[in-house]
Tab-separated table of C-alpha atoms in Angstrom:
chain	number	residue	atom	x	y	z
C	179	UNK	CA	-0.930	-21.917	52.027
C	180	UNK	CA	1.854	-20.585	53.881
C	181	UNK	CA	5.342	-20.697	53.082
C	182	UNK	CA	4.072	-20.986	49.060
C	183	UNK	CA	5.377	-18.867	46.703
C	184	UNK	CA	2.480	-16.961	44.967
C	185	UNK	CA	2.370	-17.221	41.468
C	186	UNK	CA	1.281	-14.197	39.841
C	187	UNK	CA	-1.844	-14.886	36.767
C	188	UNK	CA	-1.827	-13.882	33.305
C	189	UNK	CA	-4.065	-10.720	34.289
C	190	UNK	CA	-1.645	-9.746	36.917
C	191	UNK	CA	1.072	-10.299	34.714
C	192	UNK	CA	-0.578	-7.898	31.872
C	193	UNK	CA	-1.313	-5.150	34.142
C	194	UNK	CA	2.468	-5.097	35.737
C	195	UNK	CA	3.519	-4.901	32.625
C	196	UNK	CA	1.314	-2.432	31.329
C	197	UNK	CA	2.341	-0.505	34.519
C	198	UNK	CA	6.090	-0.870	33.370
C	199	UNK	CA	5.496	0.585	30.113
C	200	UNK	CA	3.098	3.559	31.201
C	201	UNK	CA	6.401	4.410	33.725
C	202	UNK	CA	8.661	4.235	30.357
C	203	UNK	CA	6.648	6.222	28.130
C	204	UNK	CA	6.193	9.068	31.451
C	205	UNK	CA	10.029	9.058	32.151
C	206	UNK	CA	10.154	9.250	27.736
C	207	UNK	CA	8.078	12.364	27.648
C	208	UNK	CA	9.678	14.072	30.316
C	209	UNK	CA	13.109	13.394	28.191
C	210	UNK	CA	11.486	14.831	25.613
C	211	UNK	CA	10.204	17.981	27.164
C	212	UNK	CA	13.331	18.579	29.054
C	213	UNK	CA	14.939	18.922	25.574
C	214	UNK	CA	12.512	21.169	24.087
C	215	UNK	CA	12.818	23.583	26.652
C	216	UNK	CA	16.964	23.421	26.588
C	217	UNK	CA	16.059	24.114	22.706
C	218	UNK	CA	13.683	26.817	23.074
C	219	UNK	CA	16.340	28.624	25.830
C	220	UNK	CA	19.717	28.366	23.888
C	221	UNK	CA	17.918	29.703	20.786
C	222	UNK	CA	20.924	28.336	18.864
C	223	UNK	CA	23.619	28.650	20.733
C	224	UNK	CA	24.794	25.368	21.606
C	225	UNK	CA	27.381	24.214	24.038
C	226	UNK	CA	27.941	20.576	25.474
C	227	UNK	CA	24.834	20.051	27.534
C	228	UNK	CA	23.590	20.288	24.122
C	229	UNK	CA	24.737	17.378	23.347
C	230	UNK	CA	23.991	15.503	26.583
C	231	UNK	CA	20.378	16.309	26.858
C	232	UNK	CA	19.949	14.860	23.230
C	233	UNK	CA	21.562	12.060	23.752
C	234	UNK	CA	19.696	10.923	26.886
C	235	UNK	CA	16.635	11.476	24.096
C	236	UNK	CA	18.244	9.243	21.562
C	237	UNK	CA	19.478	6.705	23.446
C	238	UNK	CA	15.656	5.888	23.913
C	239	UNK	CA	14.601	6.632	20.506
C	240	UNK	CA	17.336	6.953	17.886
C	241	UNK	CA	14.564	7.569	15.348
C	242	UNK	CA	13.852	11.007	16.071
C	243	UNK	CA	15.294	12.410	13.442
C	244	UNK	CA	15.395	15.835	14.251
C	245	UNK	CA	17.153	15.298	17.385
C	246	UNK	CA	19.863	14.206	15.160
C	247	UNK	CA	19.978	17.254	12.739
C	248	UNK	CA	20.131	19.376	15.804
C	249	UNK	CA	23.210	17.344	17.323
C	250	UNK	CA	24.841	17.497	13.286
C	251	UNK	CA	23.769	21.458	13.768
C	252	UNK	CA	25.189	21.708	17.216
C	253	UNK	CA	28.547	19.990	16.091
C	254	UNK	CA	28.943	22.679	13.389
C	255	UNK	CA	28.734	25.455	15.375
C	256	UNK	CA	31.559	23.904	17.433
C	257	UNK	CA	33.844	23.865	14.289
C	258	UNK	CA	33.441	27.654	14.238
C	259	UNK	CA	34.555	28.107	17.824
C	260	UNK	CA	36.618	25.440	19.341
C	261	UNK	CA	40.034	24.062	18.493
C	262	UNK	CA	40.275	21.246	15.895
C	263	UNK	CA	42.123	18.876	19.116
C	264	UNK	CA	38.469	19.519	20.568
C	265	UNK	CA	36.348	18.602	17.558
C	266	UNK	CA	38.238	15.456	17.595
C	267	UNK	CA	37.473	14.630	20.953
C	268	UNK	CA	34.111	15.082	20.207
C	269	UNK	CA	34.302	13.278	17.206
C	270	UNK	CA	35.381	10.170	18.977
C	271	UNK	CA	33.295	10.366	21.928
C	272	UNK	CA	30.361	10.554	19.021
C	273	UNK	CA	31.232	7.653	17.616
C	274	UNK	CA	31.288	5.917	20.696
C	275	UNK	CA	28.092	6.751	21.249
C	276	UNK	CA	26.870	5.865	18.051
C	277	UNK	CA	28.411	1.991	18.215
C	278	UNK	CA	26.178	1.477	21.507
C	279	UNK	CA	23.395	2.960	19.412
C	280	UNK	CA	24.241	0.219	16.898
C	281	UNK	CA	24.461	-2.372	18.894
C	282	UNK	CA	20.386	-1.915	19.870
C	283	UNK	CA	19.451	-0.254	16.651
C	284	UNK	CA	21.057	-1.871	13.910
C	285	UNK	CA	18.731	-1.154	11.000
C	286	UNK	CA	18.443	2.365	11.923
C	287	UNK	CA	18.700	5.059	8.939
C	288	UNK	CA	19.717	8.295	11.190
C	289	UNK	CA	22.440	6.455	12.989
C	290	UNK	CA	23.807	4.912	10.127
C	291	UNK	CA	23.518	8.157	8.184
C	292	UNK	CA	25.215	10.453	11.085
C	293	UNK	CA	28.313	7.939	11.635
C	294	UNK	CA	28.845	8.615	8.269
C	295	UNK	CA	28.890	12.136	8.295
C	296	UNK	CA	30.912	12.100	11.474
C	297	UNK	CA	33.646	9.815	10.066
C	298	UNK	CA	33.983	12.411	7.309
C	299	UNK	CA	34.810	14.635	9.750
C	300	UNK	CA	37.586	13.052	11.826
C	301	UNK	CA	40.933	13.859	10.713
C	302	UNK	CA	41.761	9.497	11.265
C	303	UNK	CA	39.042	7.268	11.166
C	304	UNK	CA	39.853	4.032	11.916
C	305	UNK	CA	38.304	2.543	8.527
C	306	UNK	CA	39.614	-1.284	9.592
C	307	UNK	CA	37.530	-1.189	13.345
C	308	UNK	CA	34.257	0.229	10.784
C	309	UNK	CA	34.723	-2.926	8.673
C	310	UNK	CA	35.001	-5.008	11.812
C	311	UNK	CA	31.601	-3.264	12.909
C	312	UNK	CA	29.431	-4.177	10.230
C	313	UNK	CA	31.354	-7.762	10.190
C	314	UNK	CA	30.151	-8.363	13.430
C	315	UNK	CA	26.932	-7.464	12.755
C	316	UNK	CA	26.419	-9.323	9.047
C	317	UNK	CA	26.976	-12.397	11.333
C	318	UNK	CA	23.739	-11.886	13.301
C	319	UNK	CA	21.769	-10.556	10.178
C	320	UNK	CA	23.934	-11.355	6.776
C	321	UNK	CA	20.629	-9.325	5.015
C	322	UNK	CA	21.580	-5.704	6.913
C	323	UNK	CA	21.733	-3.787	3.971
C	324	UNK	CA	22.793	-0.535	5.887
C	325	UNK	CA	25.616	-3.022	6.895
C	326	UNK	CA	26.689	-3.541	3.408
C	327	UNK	CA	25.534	-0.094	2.176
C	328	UNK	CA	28.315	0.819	4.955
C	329	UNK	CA	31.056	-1.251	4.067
C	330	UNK	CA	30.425	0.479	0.153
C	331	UNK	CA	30.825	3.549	2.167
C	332	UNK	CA	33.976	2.323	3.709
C	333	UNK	CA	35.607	1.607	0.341
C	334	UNK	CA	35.118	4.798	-1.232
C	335	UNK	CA	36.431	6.744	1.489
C	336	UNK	CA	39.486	4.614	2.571
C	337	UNK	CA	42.657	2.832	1.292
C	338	UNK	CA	41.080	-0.777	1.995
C	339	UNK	CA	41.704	-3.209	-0.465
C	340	UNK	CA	38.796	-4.133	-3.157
C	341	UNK	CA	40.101	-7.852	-3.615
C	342	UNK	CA	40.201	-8.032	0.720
C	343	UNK	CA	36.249	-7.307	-0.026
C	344	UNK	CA	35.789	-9.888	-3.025
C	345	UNK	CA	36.924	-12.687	-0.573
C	346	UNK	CA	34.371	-11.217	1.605
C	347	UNK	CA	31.628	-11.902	0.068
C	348	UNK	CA	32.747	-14.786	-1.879
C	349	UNK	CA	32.678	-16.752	1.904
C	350	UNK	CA	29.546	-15.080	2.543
C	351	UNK	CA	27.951	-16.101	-0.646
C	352	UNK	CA	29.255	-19.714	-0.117
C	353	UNK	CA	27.865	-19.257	3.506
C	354	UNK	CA	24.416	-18.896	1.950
C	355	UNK	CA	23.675	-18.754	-1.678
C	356	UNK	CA	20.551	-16.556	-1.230
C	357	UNK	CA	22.493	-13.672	0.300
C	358	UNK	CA	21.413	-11.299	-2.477
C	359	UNK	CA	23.807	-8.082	-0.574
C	360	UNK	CA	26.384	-10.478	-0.894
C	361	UNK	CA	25.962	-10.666	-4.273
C	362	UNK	CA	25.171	-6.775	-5.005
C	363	UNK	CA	28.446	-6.157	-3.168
C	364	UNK	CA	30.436	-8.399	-5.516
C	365	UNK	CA	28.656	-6.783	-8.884
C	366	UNK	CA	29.873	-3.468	-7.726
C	367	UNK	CA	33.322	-4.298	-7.192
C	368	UNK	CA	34.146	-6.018	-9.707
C	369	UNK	CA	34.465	-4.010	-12.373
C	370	UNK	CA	36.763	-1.613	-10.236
C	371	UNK	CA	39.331	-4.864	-9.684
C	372	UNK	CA	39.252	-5.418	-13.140
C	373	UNK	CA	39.502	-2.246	-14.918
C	374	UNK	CA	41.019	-4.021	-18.259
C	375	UNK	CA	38.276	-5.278	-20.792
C	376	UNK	CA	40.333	-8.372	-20.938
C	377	UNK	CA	40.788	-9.209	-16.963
C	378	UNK	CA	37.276	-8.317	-16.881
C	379	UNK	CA	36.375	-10.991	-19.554
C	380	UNK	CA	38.152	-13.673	-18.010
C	381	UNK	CA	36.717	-13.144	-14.432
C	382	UNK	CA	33.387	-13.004	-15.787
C	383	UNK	CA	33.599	-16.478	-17.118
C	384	UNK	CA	34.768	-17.781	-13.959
C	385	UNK	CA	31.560	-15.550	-12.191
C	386	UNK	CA	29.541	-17.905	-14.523
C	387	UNK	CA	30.734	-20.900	-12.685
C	388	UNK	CA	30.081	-19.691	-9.659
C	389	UNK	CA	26.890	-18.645	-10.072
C	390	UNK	CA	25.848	-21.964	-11.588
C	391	UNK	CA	27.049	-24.165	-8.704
C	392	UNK	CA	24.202	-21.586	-6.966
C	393	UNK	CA	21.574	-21.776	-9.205
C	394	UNK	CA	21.984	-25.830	-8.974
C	395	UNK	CA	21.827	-25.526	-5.111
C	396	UNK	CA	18.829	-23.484	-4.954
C	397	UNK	CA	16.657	-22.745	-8.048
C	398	UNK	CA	14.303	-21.228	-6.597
C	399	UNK	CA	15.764	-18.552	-4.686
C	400	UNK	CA	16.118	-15.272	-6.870
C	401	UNK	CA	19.557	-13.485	-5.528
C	402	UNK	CA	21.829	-15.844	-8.355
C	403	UNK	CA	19.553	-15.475	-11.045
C	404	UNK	CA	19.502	-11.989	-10.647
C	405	UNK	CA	23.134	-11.818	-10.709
C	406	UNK	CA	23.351	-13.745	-13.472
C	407	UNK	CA	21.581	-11.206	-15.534
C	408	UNK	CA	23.904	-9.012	-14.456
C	409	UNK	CA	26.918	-11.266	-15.769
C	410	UNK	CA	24.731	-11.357	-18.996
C	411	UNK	CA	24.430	-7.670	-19.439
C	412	UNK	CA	28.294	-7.194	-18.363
C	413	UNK	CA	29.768	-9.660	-20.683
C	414	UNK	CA	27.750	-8.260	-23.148
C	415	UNK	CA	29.532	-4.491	-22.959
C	416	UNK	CA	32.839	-6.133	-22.748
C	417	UNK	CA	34.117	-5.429	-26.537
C	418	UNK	CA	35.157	-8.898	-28.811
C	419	UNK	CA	33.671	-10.816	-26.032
C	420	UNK	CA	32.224	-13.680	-28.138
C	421	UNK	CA	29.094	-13.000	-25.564
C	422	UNK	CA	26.924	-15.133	-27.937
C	423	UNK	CA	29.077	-18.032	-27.621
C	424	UNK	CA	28.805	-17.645	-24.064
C	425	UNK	CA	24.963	-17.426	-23.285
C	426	UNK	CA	24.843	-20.083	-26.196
C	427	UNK	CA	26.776	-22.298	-23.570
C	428	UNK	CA	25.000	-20.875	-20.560
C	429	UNK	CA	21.499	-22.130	-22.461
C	430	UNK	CA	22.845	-25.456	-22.300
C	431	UNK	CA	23.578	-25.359	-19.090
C	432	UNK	CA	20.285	-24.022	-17.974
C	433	UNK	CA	18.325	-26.562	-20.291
C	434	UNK	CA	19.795	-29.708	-17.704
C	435	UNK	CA	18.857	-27.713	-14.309
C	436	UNK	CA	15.219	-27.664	-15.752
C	437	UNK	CA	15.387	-31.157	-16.903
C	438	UNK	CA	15.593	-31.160	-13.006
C	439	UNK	CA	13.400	-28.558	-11.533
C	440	UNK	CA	10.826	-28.236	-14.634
C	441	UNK	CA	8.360	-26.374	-12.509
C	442	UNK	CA	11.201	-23.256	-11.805
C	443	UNK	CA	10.469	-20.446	-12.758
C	444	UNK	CA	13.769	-18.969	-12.429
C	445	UNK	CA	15.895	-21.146	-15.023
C	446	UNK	CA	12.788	-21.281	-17.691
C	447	UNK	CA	12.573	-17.603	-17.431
C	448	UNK	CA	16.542	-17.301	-17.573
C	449	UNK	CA	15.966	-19.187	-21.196
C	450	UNK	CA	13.672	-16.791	-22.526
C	451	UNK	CA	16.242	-13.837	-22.051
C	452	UNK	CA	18.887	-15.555	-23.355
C	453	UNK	CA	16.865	-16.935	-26.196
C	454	UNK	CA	15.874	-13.144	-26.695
C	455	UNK	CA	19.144	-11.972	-26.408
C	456	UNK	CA	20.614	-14.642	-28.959
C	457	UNK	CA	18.365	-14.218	-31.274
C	458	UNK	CA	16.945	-16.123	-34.207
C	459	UNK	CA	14.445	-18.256	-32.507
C	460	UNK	CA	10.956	-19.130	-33.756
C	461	UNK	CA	8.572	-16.258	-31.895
C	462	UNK	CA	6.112	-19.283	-31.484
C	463	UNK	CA	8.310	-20.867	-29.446
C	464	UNK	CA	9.324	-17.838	-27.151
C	465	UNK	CA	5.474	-17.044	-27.037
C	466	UNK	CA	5.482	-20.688	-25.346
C	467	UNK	CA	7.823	-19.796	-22.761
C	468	UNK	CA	5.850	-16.543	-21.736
C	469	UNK	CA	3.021	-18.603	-21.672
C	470	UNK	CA	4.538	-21.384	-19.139
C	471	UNK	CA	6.001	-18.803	-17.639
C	472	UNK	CA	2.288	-16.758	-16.709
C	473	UNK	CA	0.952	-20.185	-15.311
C	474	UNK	CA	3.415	-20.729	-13.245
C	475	UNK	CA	3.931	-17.424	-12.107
C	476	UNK	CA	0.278	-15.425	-12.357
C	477	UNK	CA	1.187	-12.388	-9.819
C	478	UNK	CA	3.446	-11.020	-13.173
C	479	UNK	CA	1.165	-12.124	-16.107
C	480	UNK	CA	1.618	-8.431	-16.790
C	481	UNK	CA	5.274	-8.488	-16.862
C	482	UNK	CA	5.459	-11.675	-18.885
C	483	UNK	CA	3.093	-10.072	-21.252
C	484	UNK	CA	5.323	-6.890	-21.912
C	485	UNK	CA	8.272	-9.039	-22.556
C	486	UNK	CA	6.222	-10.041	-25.876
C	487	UNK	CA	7.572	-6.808	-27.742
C	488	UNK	CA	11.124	-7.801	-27.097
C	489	UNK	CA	10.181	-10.638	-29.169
């Protein structure tokens, strides 16, 4: 009819879009083969077109990984022949480009991997706006573990507070109890905050609490168990800890949350490696455990089965 607005079909649809991406992947290769032959004629001498014709590569596909190692080759020669006010420009301008790359890419390894090496490089990275970064980005994906692998990164290299981190991911943690980076973060920190055996000790105990209003909220989930096991095995090292006392106490706690969830894996398996750990229980009763534990958990009969010579 006229004056109608045609409404293209599914098959027309397909094919425009097929078109689209045939145009894409044409315009891609001729990226591509634009850079080889810049490669083949510099023969290693690089200068900033270098860098440009890369980039226009790797700003459609940061995963080409040796486009990378030739921009990290290409920025070395430049240290051998250009001022250090003009690395530092190029530094930045790098880093720029790298936070747009981000933004798209954020689970990338070569991106993540080269803003490191970069920020080694500049004479004052701004540490706070790379914190802010990854921030931003743990609030669209709070599992980004080249987010929090970054932030790790972060600490080593600059004057940034541990405890500032600690409060981190204590609200991320209370944000969402299964945030098991949240919880990585906090094992690896904490023993750098609390260097004394004593301090140690005491925020341990308090870990214990914290990880029990978690294991009450979700049971099932692994990322507090886990951590508990690593409160176990820390408490353990800490010398005249009265650790036994402790897991003694944590046992009882545990026995309630499976008066509750009595078909949990997690807290029943918890028992057996504290009852292990403890010591002087009946091996007929720990057999028990491994056996509840293999019915309601098959995939790891094997695993269950291994933990017999602990016994």
């Amino acid at each position: 009819m006229h004056g109608v607005l045609k409404v293209r079909t599914s098959e027309e649809k397909a094919k425009a879009q097929k078109l689209k991406e045939l145009e894409k992947i044409e315009s891609y290769n001729k990226l591509v083969k634009s850079f080889e032959e810049l490669k083949e004629k510099e023969n290693g001498r690089y200068d900033e077109i270098s860098l440009s014709v890369s980039k226009s590569v790797l700003i459609e596909n940061p995963e080409f990984y040796t486009i990378w190692n030739y921009r990290r080759s290409a920025i070395l020669q430049f240290t051998e022949t250009k001022e250090n006010s003009e690395l530092q420009v190029i530094y930045q301008n790098e880093m720029k480009f790298l936070e747009e790359c981000i933004q798209r890419f954020t689970k990338s390894y070569w991106i993540w991997f080269h803003r490191q090496w970069i920020a080694l490089r500049m004479d004052n990275c701004d540490w706070e706006r790379e914190m802010k970064l990854c921030t931003k980005l743990l609030n669209f994906d709070l599992r980004n573990f080249h987010c929090w692998g970054h932030r790790r990164f972060i600490l080593k290299h600059s004057n940034i507070k541990l405890e500032d981190e600690l409060k981190y991911t204590t609200e991320k943690i209370e944000q969402n109890f299964s945030n098991y980076s949240a919880w990585h973060q906090r094992s690896s920190i904490l023993p750098k905050i609390y260097k004394e055996p004593e301090q140690l000790l005491e925020k341990i105990l308090e870990e214990f609490e914290l990880v029990r209003n978690a294991v009450y909220t979700e049971p099932k989930d692994s990322s507090s168990w886990i951590y508990h096991k690593w409160l176990v095995a820390t408490i353990k090292s800490i010398p005249n800890s009265n650790y036994i006392g402790v897991l003694k106490n944590e046992l009882t706690q545990i026995y309630d949350l499976i008066e509750l969830e009595p078909d949990c894996k997690w807290p029943i398996y918890t028992t057996l490696l504290l009852k292990i750990e403890i010591g002087g229980f009946e091996k007929q009763e720990l057999l028990d455990i491994i056996s509840q534990l293999i019915k309601l958990d098959p995939d790891h009969k094997n695993y269950y089965k291994s933990l017999e010579t602990k016994i």
